Amino acid sequence: MNKKIIIANWKLNGSIQLLQNLLKPISDFVKMNHISSKVIIAPPSVYLNQAYNIVLNTNVIIGAQNVDVNSFGAFTGEISVNMLKDINIRYVIVGHSERRLHHQENNILIAKKFEVVKHAKLIPILCIGETDKDYNLYTTQRVCQKQIDIIFDLLGETAFCNTIIAYEPIWAIGSKKIPSLNYIQDMCCFIKDYILKQQNINKKSFFIQYGGSVNENNIQQLCKIPDVDGFLIGSVSLSLNKFLKILKTISIDK
Ligand code: PEP
């Protein structure tokens, strides 16, 4: 059975009201329909604890959108892996392109965050992907390889054991444009093979997501791509009807 992992990134959107109007019905839906796919919702950090309590006793999991590399101390405004563990959060998005762009996070910092998350025995969701310039220059594979290599350099050959990698072409995020299905398959297959070549682990010990303008209309096609283990969804995850349609589609498409 092909169980997809669905990750919803709420980005800088959310409120106590939204937890009730969006998260609560999603978790009720997952529970009532016995959706067995992993559904991970990443709200802004101030809502993590409340969100965790809303989804308690359902299959929905709450994840964080970001974490600091430091564990404690004079780092105003940051949150640490220990704080996430303290409130039972196990999944953390690392290296989202918006963090790379708006917060100047480079491959080295992202690799350190990935390391901190793994050492804390949490599960990193590493975002990698090319810009439209890279895409037009046909350098996508080289760019992704670099984003992966730096993590191997820091963590050694078991770096990607028990992790999720979200392949997200930056030009597809929020643009309503997706690459061709063949292109997504080729890239996800490339990433999988590249990681397996560097390390002696089972291919089931890590997962490859596709992210970038996934919606309720294209999900059925995207589900057919063999090397895609699931999806990271941004804007559409904020619409209850559209997100539930996606969950329905992936649960039928097994
Ligand atoms: C994202 O931000 O990771 C993302 C995939 O966004 P969207 O679905 O809106 O393209």
PDB file of C-alpha atoms and ligand atoms in Angstrom:
ATOM      1  CA  MET A   1       0.000   0.000   0.000  1.00  0.00           C
ATOM      2  CA  ASN A   2       1.339   3.360  -1.008  1.00  0.00           C
ATOM      3  CA  LYS A   3       0.813   5.718   1.934  1.00  0.00           C
ATOM      4  CA  LYS A   4       1.702   9.295   1.117  1.00  0.00           C
ATOM      5  CA  ILE A   5       2.943  11.775   3.680  1.00  0.00           C
ATOM      6  CA  ILE A   6       1.166  15.110   3.477  1.00  0.00           C
ATOM      7  CA  ILE A   7       2.808  18.140   5.068  1.00  0.00           C
ATOM      8  CA  ALA A   8       0.915  21.425   5.396  1.00  0.00           C
ATOM      9  CA  ASN A   9       3.058  24.526   5.826  1.00  0.00           C
ATOM     10  CA  TRP A  10       0.898  27.345   7.173  1.00  0.00           C
ATOM     11  CA  LYS A  11       3.825  29.808   6.948  1.00  0.00           C
ATOM     12  CA  LEU A  12       3.037  33.153   8.627  1.00  0.00           C
ATOM     13  CA  ASN A  13      -0.691  32.468   8.759  1.00  0.00           C
ATOM     14  CA  GLY A  14      -2.737  31.406  11.709  1.00  0.00           C
ATOM     15  CA  SER A  15      -4.786  32.419  14.702  1.00  0.00           C
ATOM     16  CA  ILE A  16      -6.625  30.729  17.542  1.00  0.00           C
ATOM     17  CA  GLN A  17      -9.686  30.985  15.317  1.00  0.00           C
ATOM     18  CA  LEU A  18      -7.931  29.206  12.457  1.00  0.00           C
ATOM     19  CA  LEU A  19      -6.951  26.346  14.749  1.00  0.00           C
ATOM     20  CA  GLN A  20     -10.654  25.845  15.430  1.00  0.00           C
ATOM     21  CA  ASN A  21     -11.868  26.489  11.876  1.00  0.00           C
ATOM     22  CA  LEU A  22      -9.178  24.573  10.001  1.00  0.00           C
ATOM     23  CA  LEU A  23      -7.091  22.279  12.177  1.00  0.00           C
ATOM     24  CA  LYS A  24      -9.981  20.893  14.222  1.00  0.00           C
ATOM     25  CA  PRO A  25     -12.093  19.848  11.187  1.00  0.00           C
ATOM     26  CA  ILE A  26      -9.008  18.395   9.485  1.00  0.00           C
ATOM     27  CA  SER A  27      -8.189  16.259  12.522  1.00  0.00           C
ATOM     28  CA  ASP A  28     -11.871  15.214  12.845  1.00  0.00           C
ATOM     29  CA  PHE A  29     -11.905  14.288   9.153  1.00  0.00           C
ATOM     30  CA  VAL A  30      -8.713  12.226   9.445  1.00  0.00           C
ATOM     31  CA  LYS A  31     -10.084  10.432  12.486  1.00  0.00           C
ATOM     32  CA  MET A  32     -13.561   9.775  11.113  1.00  0.00           C
ATOM     33  CA  ASN A  33     -12.363   8.602   7.710  1.00  0.00           C
ATOM     34  CA  HIS A  34      -9.531   6.493   9.132  1.00  0.00           C
ATOM     35  CA  ILE A  35      -7.030   8.259   6.874  1.00  0.00           C
ATOM     36  CA  SER A  36      -3.888   6.218   7.351  1.00  0.00           C
ATOM     37  CA  SER A  37      -1.516   8.548   5.480  1.00  0.00           C
ATOM     38  CA  LYS A  38       0.714  10.644   7.682  1.00  0.00           C
ATOM     39  CA  VAL A  39      -0.683  14.190   7.864  1.00  0.00           C
ATOM     40  CA  ILE A  40       1.730  16.717   9.353  1.00  0.00           C
ATOM     41  CA  ILE A  41       0.538  20.288   9.940  1.00  0.00           C
ATOM     42  CA  ALA A  42       3.100  23.031  10.597  1.00  0.00           C
ATOM     43  CA  PRO A  43       1.474  26.149  12.090  1.00  0.00           C
ATOM     44  CA  PRO A  44       3.488  29.153  13.343  1.00  0.00           C
ATOM     45  CA  SER A  45       5.463  28.302  16.504  1.00  0.00           C
ATOM     46  CA  VAL A  46       3.243  30.263  18.929  1.00  0.00           C
ATOM     47  CA  TYR A  47       0.370  27.895  18.113  1.00  0.00           C
ATOM     48  CA  LEU A  48       2.303  24.617  18.281  1.00  0.00           C
ATOM     49  CA  ASN A  49       1.255  23.660  21.782  1.00  0.00           C
ATOM     50  CA  GLN A  50      -2.402  24.507  21.263  1.00  0.00           C
ATOM     51  CA  ALA A  51      -2.372  22.729  17.909  1.00  0.00           C
ATOM     52  CA  TYR A  52      -0.825  19.653  19.515  1.00  0.00           C
ATOM     53  CA  ASN A  53      -3.667  19.501  22.020  1.00  0.00           C
ATOM     54  CA  ILE A  54      -6.301  19.831  19.295  1.00  0.00           C
ATOM     55  CA  VAL A  55      -4.983  16.839  17.318  1.00  0.00           C
ATOM     56  CA  LEU A  56      -4.351  14.634  20.337  1.00  0.00           C
ATOM     57  CA  ASN A  57      -5.712  11.104  19.788  1.00  0.00           C
ATOM     58  CA  THR A  58      -5.928  11.527  16.019  1.00  0.00           C
ATOM     59  CA  ASN A  59      -3.441  10.580  13.292  1.00  0.00           C
ATOM     60  CA  VAL A  60      -2.606  14.222  12.610  1.00  0.00           C
ATOM     61  CA  ILE A  61       0.885  15.266  13.657  1.00  0.00           C
ATOM     62  CA  ILE A  62       2.032  18.803  14.429  1.00  0.00           C
ATOM     63  CA  GLY A  63       5.399  19.955  13.070  1.00  0.00           C
ATOM     64  CA  ALA A  64       7.478  23.120  13.386  1.00  0.00           C
ATOM     65  CA  GLN A  65       8.393  25.429  10.506  1.00  0.00           C
ATOM     66  CA  ASN A  66      11.844  26.294  11.814  1.00  0.00           C
ATOM     67  CA  VAL A  67      14.254  25.944  14.741  1.00  0.00           C
ATOM     68  CA  ASP A  68      17.459  27.622  15.858  1.00  0.00           C
ATOM     69  CA  VAL A  69      20.880  25.958  15.826  1.00  0.00           C
ATOM     70  CA  ASN A  70      21.501  27.040  19.426  1.00  0.00           C
ATOM     71  CA  SER A  71      20.122  25.104  22.378  1.00  0.00           C
ATOM     72  CA  PHE A  72      19.720  27.955  24.866  1.00  0.00           C
ATOM     73  CA  GLY A  73      21.076  31.354  25.861  1.00  0.00           C
ATOM     74  CA  ALA A  74      21.227  34.863  24.460  1.00  0.00           C
ATOM     75  CA  PHE A  75      19.496  34.304  21.118  1.00  0.00           C
ATOM     76  CA  THR A  76      16.477  36.575  21.316  1.00  0.00           C
ATOM     77  CA  GLY A  77      13.441  35.465  19.383  1.00  0.00           C
ATOM     78  CA  GLU A  78      14.628  31.945  18.642  1.00  0.00           C
ATOM     79  CA  ILE A  79      13.243  28.536  19.605  1.00  0.00           C
ATOM     80  CA  SER A  80      15.352  25.447  20.311  1.00  0.00           C
ATOM     81  CA  VAL A  81      15.001  21.736  19.643  1.00  0.00           C
ATOM     82  CA  ASN A  82      14.657  21.163  23.400  1.00  0.00           C
ATOM     83  CA  MET A  83      11.668  23.514  23.490  1.00  0.00           C
ATOM     84  CA  LEU A  84      10.087  21.606  20.605  1.00  0.00           C
ATOM     85  CA  LYS A  85      10.714  18.303  22.370  1.00  0.00           C
ATOM     86  CA  ASP A  86       9.264  19.755  25.547  1.00  0.00           C
ATOM     87  CA  ILE A  87       5.918  20.246  23.789  1.00  0.00           C
ATOM     88  CA  ASN A  88       6.088  16.891  21.955  1.00  0.00           C
ATOM     89  CA  ILE A  89       6.917  18.205  18.494  1.00  0.00           C
ATOM     90  CA  ARG A  90       8.862  15.646  16.447  1.00  0.00           C
ATOM     91  CA  TYR A  91       8.986  17.040  12.911  1.00  0.00           C
ATOM     92  CA  VAL A  92      10.793  20.228  11.891  1.00  0.00           C
ATOM     93  CA  ILE A  93      10.976  21.899   8.480  1.00  0.00           C
ATOM     94  CA  VAL A  94      14.550  22.959   7.745  1.00  0.00           C
ATOM     95  CA  GLY A  95      15.815  25.115   4.888  1.00  0.00           C
ATOM     96  CA  HIS A  96      12.531  26.245   3.373  1.00  0.00           C
ATOM     97  CA  SER A  97      13.284  28.514   0.404  1.00  0.00           C
ATOM     98  CA  GLU A  98      11.539  31.417   2.177  1.00  0.00           C
ATOM     99  CA  ARG A  99      14.007  31.057   5.080  1.00  0.00           C
ATOM    100  CA  ARG A 100      16.849  30.927   2.573  1.00  0.00           C
ATOM    101  CA  LEU A 101      15.556  34.048   0.805  1.00  0.00           C
ATOM    102  CA  HIS A 102      14.162  36.283   3.557  1.00  0.00           C
ATOM    103  CA  HIS A 103      16.398  35.212   6.453  1.00  0.00           C
ATOM    104  CA  GLN A 104      19.628  34.672   4.555  1.00  0.00           C
ATOM    105  CA  GLU A 105      19.896  31.026   5.589  1.00  0.00           C
ATOM    106  CA  ASN A 106      22.629  29.405   3.534  1.00  0.00           C
ATOM    107  CA  ASN A 107      23.478  25.746   2.950  1.00  0.00           C
ATOM    108  CA  ILE A 108      25.943  25.718   5.873  1.00  0.00           C
ATOM    109  CA  LEU A 109      23.461  27.083   8.419  1.00  0.00           C
ATOM    110  CA  ILE A 110      20.757  24.759   7.116  1.00  0.00           C
ATOM    111  CA  ALA A 111      23.084  21.766   7.441  1.00  0.00           C
ATOM    112  CA  LYS A 112      23.784  22.786  11.060  1.00  0.00           C
ATOM    113  CA  LYS A 113      20.050  23.043  11.775  1.00  0.00           C
ATOM    114  CA  PHE A 114      19.548  19.625  10.192  1.00  0.00           C
ATOM    115  CA  GLU A 115      22.308  18.255  12.442  1.00  0.00           C
ATOM    116  CA  VAL A 116      20.814  19.788  15.596  1.00  0.00           C
ATOM    117  CA  VAL A 117      17.390  18.373  14.753  1.00  0.00           C
ATOM    118  CA  LYS A 118      18.791  14.901  14.112  1.00  0.00           C
ATOM    119  CA  HIS A 119      20.938  14.894  17.248  1.00  0.00           C
ATOM    120  CA  ALA A 120      17.828  15.727  19.252  1.00  0.00           C
ATOM    121  CA  LYS A 121      16.234  12.630  17.664  1.00  0.00           C
ATOM    122  CA  LEU A 122      13.631  14.743  15.897  1.00  0.00           C
ATOM    123  CA  ILE A 123      12.825  14.306  12.209  1.00  0.00           C
ATOM    124  CA  PRO A 124      14.018  17.013   9.825  1.00  0.00           C
ATOM    125  CA  ILE A 125      12.006  17.845   6.720  1.00  0.00           C
ATOM    126  CA  LEU A 126      14.753  19.252   4.532  1.00  0.00           C
ATOM    127  CA  CYS A 127      13.635  21.526   1.685  1.00  0.00           C
ATOM    128  CA  ILE A 128      15.842  21.625  -1.389  1.00  0.00           C
ATOM    129  CA  GLY A 129      15.275  22.896  -4.905  1.00  0.00           C
ATOM    130  CA  GLU A 130      16.360  25.160  -7.704  1.00  0.00           C
ATOM    131  CA  THR A 131      15.543  28.743  -8.675  1.00  0.00           C
ATOM    132  CA  ASP A 132      14.025  29.514 -12.071  1.00  0.00           C
ATOM    133  CA  LYS A 133      17.477  30.647 -13.187  1.00  0.00           C
ATOM    134  CA  ASP A 134      18.969  27.249 -12.262  1.00  0.00           C
ATOM    135  CA  TYR A 135      16.057  25.559 -14.005  1.00  0.00           C
ATOM    136  CA  ASN A 136      16.620  27.518 -17.198  1.00  0.00           C
ATOM    137  CA  LEU A 137      20.349  26.816 -17.059  1.00  0.00           C
ATOM    138  CA  TYR A 138      19.683  23.069 -16.556  1.00  0.00           C
ATOM    139  CA  THR A 139      21.699  23.088 -13.323  1.00  0.00           C
ATOM    140  CA  THR A 140      18.929  21.722 -11.076  1.00  0.00           C
ATOM    141  CA  GLN A 141      20.676  18.450 -10.291  1.00  0.00           C
ATOM    142  CA  ARG A 142      23.941  20.193  -9.458  1.00  0.00           C
ATOM    143  CA  VAL A 143      22.149  22.643  -7.130  1.00  0.00           C
ATOM    144  CA  CYS A 144      20.299  19.886  -5.274  1.00  0.00           C
ATOM    145  CA  GLN A 145      23.447  17.768  -5.081  1.00  0.00           C
ATOM    146  CA  LYS A 146      25.254  20.663  -3.386  1.00  0.00           C
ATOM    147  CA  GLN A 147      22.413  21.121  -0.892  1.00  0.00           C
ATOM    148  CA  ILE A 148      22.645  17.406  -0.051  1.00  0.00           C
ATOM    149  CA  ASP A 149      26.444  17.086  -0.051  1.00  0.00           C
ATOM    150  CA  ILE A 150      26.926  19.688   2.629  1.00  0.00           C
ATOM    151  CA  ILE A 151      24.738  17.601   4.926  1.00  0.00           C
ATOM    152  CA  PHE A 152      26.696  14.429   4.178  1.00  0.00           C
ATOM    153  CA  ASP A 153      29.905  16.352   4.894  1.00  0.00           C
ATOM    154  CA  LEU A 154      28.625  17.338   8.332  1.00  0.00           C
ATOM    155  CA  LEU A 155      26.785  14.197   9.390  1.00  0.00           C
ATOM    156  CA  GLY A 156      28.468  11.354   7.550  1.00  0.00           C
ATOM    157  CA  GLU A 157      26.959   8.547   5.574  1.00  0.00           C
ATOM    158  CA  THR A 158      23.858   7.925   7.684  1.00  0.00           C
ATOM    159  CA  ALA A 159      22.829  11.579   7.469  1.00  0.00           C
ATOM    160  CA  PHE A 160      19.502  10.939   5.773  1.00  0.00           C
ATOM    161  CA  CYS A 161      18.407   7.932   7.778  1.00  0.00           C
ATOM    162  CA  ASN A 162      14.936   8.646   9.190  1.00  0.00           C
ATOM    163  CA  THR A 163      14.424  11.975   7.445  1.00  0.00           C
ATOM    164  CA  ILE A 164      12.131  13.610   4.908  1.00  0.00           C
ATOM    165  CA  ILE A 165      13.398  15.558   1.923  1.00  0.00           C
ATOM    166  CA  ALA A 166      11.038  17.953   0.197  1.00  0.00           C
ATOM    167  CA  TYR A 167      12.055  18.653  -3.377  1.00  0.00           C
ATOM    168  CA  GLU A 168      10.579  22.078  -4.083  1.00  0.00           C
ATOM    169  CA  PRO A 169      11.477  23.947  -7.277  1.00  0.00           C
ATOM    170  CA  ILE A 170      11.472  27.501  -5.930  1.00  0.00           C
ATOM    171  CA  TRP A 171       9.842  28.799  -9.106  1.00  0.00           C
ATOM    172  CA  ALA A 172       6.880  26.484  -8.538  1.00  0.00           C
ATOM    173  CA  ILE A 173       6.204  27.649  -4.962  1.00  0.00           C
ATOM    174  CA  GLY A 174       3.142  29.883  -4.822  1.00  0.00           C
ATOM    175  CA  SER A 175       3.256  30.381  -8.601  1.00  0.00           C
ATOM    176  CA  LYS A 176       0.414  28.037  -9.624  1.00  0.00           C
ATOM    177  CA  LYS A 177       2.897  26.459 -12.058  1.00  0.00           C
ATOM    178  CA  ILE A 178       4.186  22.924 -11.636  1.00  0.00           C
ATOM    179  CA  PRO A 179       6.917  21.168 -13.588  1.00  0.00           C
ATOM    180  CA  SER A 180       5.986  18.307 -15.889  1.00  0.00           C
ATOM    181  CA  LEU A 181       5.282  15.012 -14.150  1.00  0.00           C
ATOM    182  CA  ASN A 182       8.321  13.497 -15.869  1.00  0.00           C
ATOM    183  CA  TYR A 183      10.533  16.246 -14.564  1.00  0.00           C
ATOM    184  CA  ILE A 184       9.292  15.727 -10.985  1.00  0.00           C
ATOM    185  CA  GLN A 185       9.800  11.965 -11.307  1.00  0.00           C
ATOM    186  CA  ASP A 186      13.319  12.411 -12.716  1.00  0.00           C
ATOM    187  CA  MET A 187      14.308  14.800  -9.925  1.00  0.00           C
ATOM    188  CA  CYS A 188      12.845  12.729  -7.093  1.00  0.00           C
ATOM    189  CA  CYS A 189      14.449   9.591  -8.544  1.00  0.00           C
ATOM    190  CA  PHE A 190      17.761  11.429  -8.908  1.00  0.00           C
ATOM    191  CA  ILE A 191      17.655  12.603  -5.270  1.00  0.00           C
ATOM    192  CA  LYS A 192      16.755   9.132  -3.997  1.00  0.00           C
ATOM    193  CA  ASP A 193      19.507   7.431  -6.007  1.00  0.00           C
ATOM    194  CA  TYR A 194      22.052  10.068  -5.099  1.00  0.00           C
ATOM    195  CA  ILE A 195      21.415   9.597  -1.378  1.00  0.00           C
ATOM    196  CA  LEU A 196      21.397   5.814  -1.647  1.00  0.00           C
ATOM    197  CA  LYS A 197      24.718   5.900  -3.496  1.00  0.00           C
ATOM    198  CA  GLN A 198      26.408   7.735  -0.619  1.00  0.00           C
ATOM    199  CA  GLN A 199      25.049   5.674   2.201  1.00  0.00           C
ATOM    200  CA  ASN A 200      24.346   2.126   3.069  1.00  0.00           C
ATOM    201  CA  ILE A 201      20.749   2.459   4.269  1.00  0.00           C
ATOM    202  CA  ASN A 202      17.435   1.047   3.254  1.00  0.00           C
ATOM    203  CA  LYS A 203      15.572   3.149   0.712  1.00  0.00           C
ATOM    204  CA  LYS A 204      12.530   3.017   2.994  1.00  0.00           C
ATOM    205  CA  SER A 205      14.376   4.904   5.732  1.00  0.00           C
ATOM    206  CA  PHE A 206      13.861   8.304   4.095  1.00  0.00           C
ATOM    207  CA  PHE A 207      11.068   9.898   2.104  1.00  0.00           C
ATOM    208  CA  ILE A 208      10.982  12.292  -0.828  1.00  0.00           C
ATOM    209  CA  GLN A 209       8.192  14.865  -1.044  1.00  0.00           C
ATOM    210  CA  TYR A 210       7.282  17.120  -3.908  1.00  0.00           C
ATOM    211  CA  GLY A 211       6.283  20.714  -3.080  1.00  0.00           C
ATOM    212  CA  GLY A 212       5.249  23.678  -5.223  1.00  0.00           C
ATOM    213  CA  SER A 213       1.692  24.677  -6.212  1.00  0.00           C
ATOM    214  CA  VAL A 214       0.131  21.341  -5.286  1.00  0.00           C
ATOM    215  CA  ASN A 215      -3.640  21.759  -5.307  1.00  0.00           C
ATOM    216  CA  GLU A 216      -6.915  19.844  -5.263  1.00  0.00           C
ATOM    217  CA  ASN A 217      -6.951  19.661  -9.086  1.00  0.00           C
ATOM    218  CA  ASN A 218      -3.422  18.429  -9.784  1.00  0.00           C
ATOM    219  CA  ILE A 219      -3.063  16.060  -6.799  1.00  0.00           C
ATOM    220  CA  GLN A 220      -4.502  13.066  -8.612  1.00  0.00           C
ATOM    221  CA  GLN A 221      -1.908  13.304 -11.386  1.00  0.00           C
ATOM    222  CA  LEU A 222       0.900  14.019  -8.933  1.00  0.00           C
ATOM    223  CA  CYS A 223      -0.032  10.940  -6.878  1.00  0.00           C
ATOM    224  CA  LYS A 224       0.840   8.737  -9.833  1.00  0.00           C
ATOM    225  CA  ILE A 225       4.509   9.735  -9.838  1.00  0.00           C
ATOM    226  CA  PRO A 226       6.335   6.624  -8.611  1.00  0.00           C
ATOM    227  CA  ASP A 227       9.219   8.203  -6.697  1.00  0.00           C
ATOM    228  CA  VAL A 228       7.147  10.829  -4.883  1.00  0.00           C
ATOM    229  CA  ASP A 229       6.353   9.697  -1.343  1.00  0.00           C
ATOM    230  CA  GLY A 230       4.151  12.651  -0.516  1.00  0.00           C
ATOM    231  CA  PHE A 231       3.614  16.387  -0.783  1.00  0.00           C
ATOM    232  CA  LEU A 232       4.492  19.604   0.989  1.00  0.00           C
ATOM    233  CA  ILE A 233       1.595  21.993   0.552  1.00  0.00           C
ATOM    234  CA  GLY A 234       1.579  25.729   1.240  1.00  0.00           C
ATOM    235  CA  SER A 235      -1.276  28.040   0.291  1.00  0.00           C
ATOM    236  CA  VAL A 236      -3.890  25.375  -0.457  1.00  0.00           C
ATOM    237  CA  SER A 237      -3.410  23.914   3.032  1.00  0.00           C
ATOM    238  CA  LEU A 238      -5.160  27.041   4.355  1.00  0.00           C
ATOM    239  CA  SER A 239      -8.393  26.213   2.553  1.00  0.00           C
ATOM    240  CA  LEU A 240     -10.400  23.573   4.400  1.00  0.00           C
ATOM    241  CA  ASN A 241     -12.350  22.359   1.365  1.00  0.00           C
ATOM    242  CA  LYS A 242      -9.329  22.144  -0.910  1.00  0.00           C
ATOM    243  CA  PHE A 243      -7.148  20.466   1.686  1.00  0.00           C
ATOM    244  CA  LEU A 244      -9.838  17.889   2.499  1.00  0.00           C
ATOM    245  CA  LYS A 245     -10.208  17.175  -1.230  1.00  0.00           C
ATOM    246  CA  ILE A 246      -6.478  16.470  -1.323  1.00  0.00           C
ATOM    247  CA  LEU A 247      -6.734  14.123   1.656  1.00  0.00           C
ATOM    248  CA  LYS A 248      -9.673  12.341   0.044  1.00  0.00           C
ATOM    249  CA  THR A 249      -7.761  11.918  -3.217  1.00  0.00           C
ATOM    250  CA  ILE A 250      -4.652  10.498  -1.599  1.00  0.00           C
ATOM    251  CA  SER A 251      -6.646   8.116   0.542  1.00  0.00           C
ATOM    252  CA  ILE A 252      -8.530   6.770  -2.495  1.00  0.00           C
ATOM    253  CA  ASP A 253      -5.398   6.620  -4.644  1.00  0.00           C
ATOM    254  CA  LYS A 254      -3.614   3.726  -2.934  1.00  0.00           C
TER     255      LYS A 254
HETATM  256  C1  PEP B   1       5.783  25.831   0.116  1.00  0.00           C
HETATM  257  O1  PEP B   1       5.770  26.946   0.615  1.00  0.00           O
HETATM  258  O2  PEP B   1       6.618  24.988   0.482  1.00  0.00           O
HETATM  259  C2  PEP B   1       4.814  25.517  -0.915  1.00  0.00           C
HETATM  260  C3  PEP B   1       4.893  24.362  -1.512  1.00  0.00           C
HETATM  261  O3  PEP B   1       3.884  26.477  -1.168  1.00  0.00           O
HETATM  262  P1  PEP B   1       2.694  26.397  -2.263  1.00  0.00           P
HETATM  263  O4  PEP B   1       2.011  25.088  -2.086  1.00  0.00           O
HETATM  264  O5  PEP B   1       1.830  27.554  -1.942  1.00  0.00           O
HETATM  265  O6  PEP B   1       3.342  26.499  -3.611  1.00  0.00           O
END
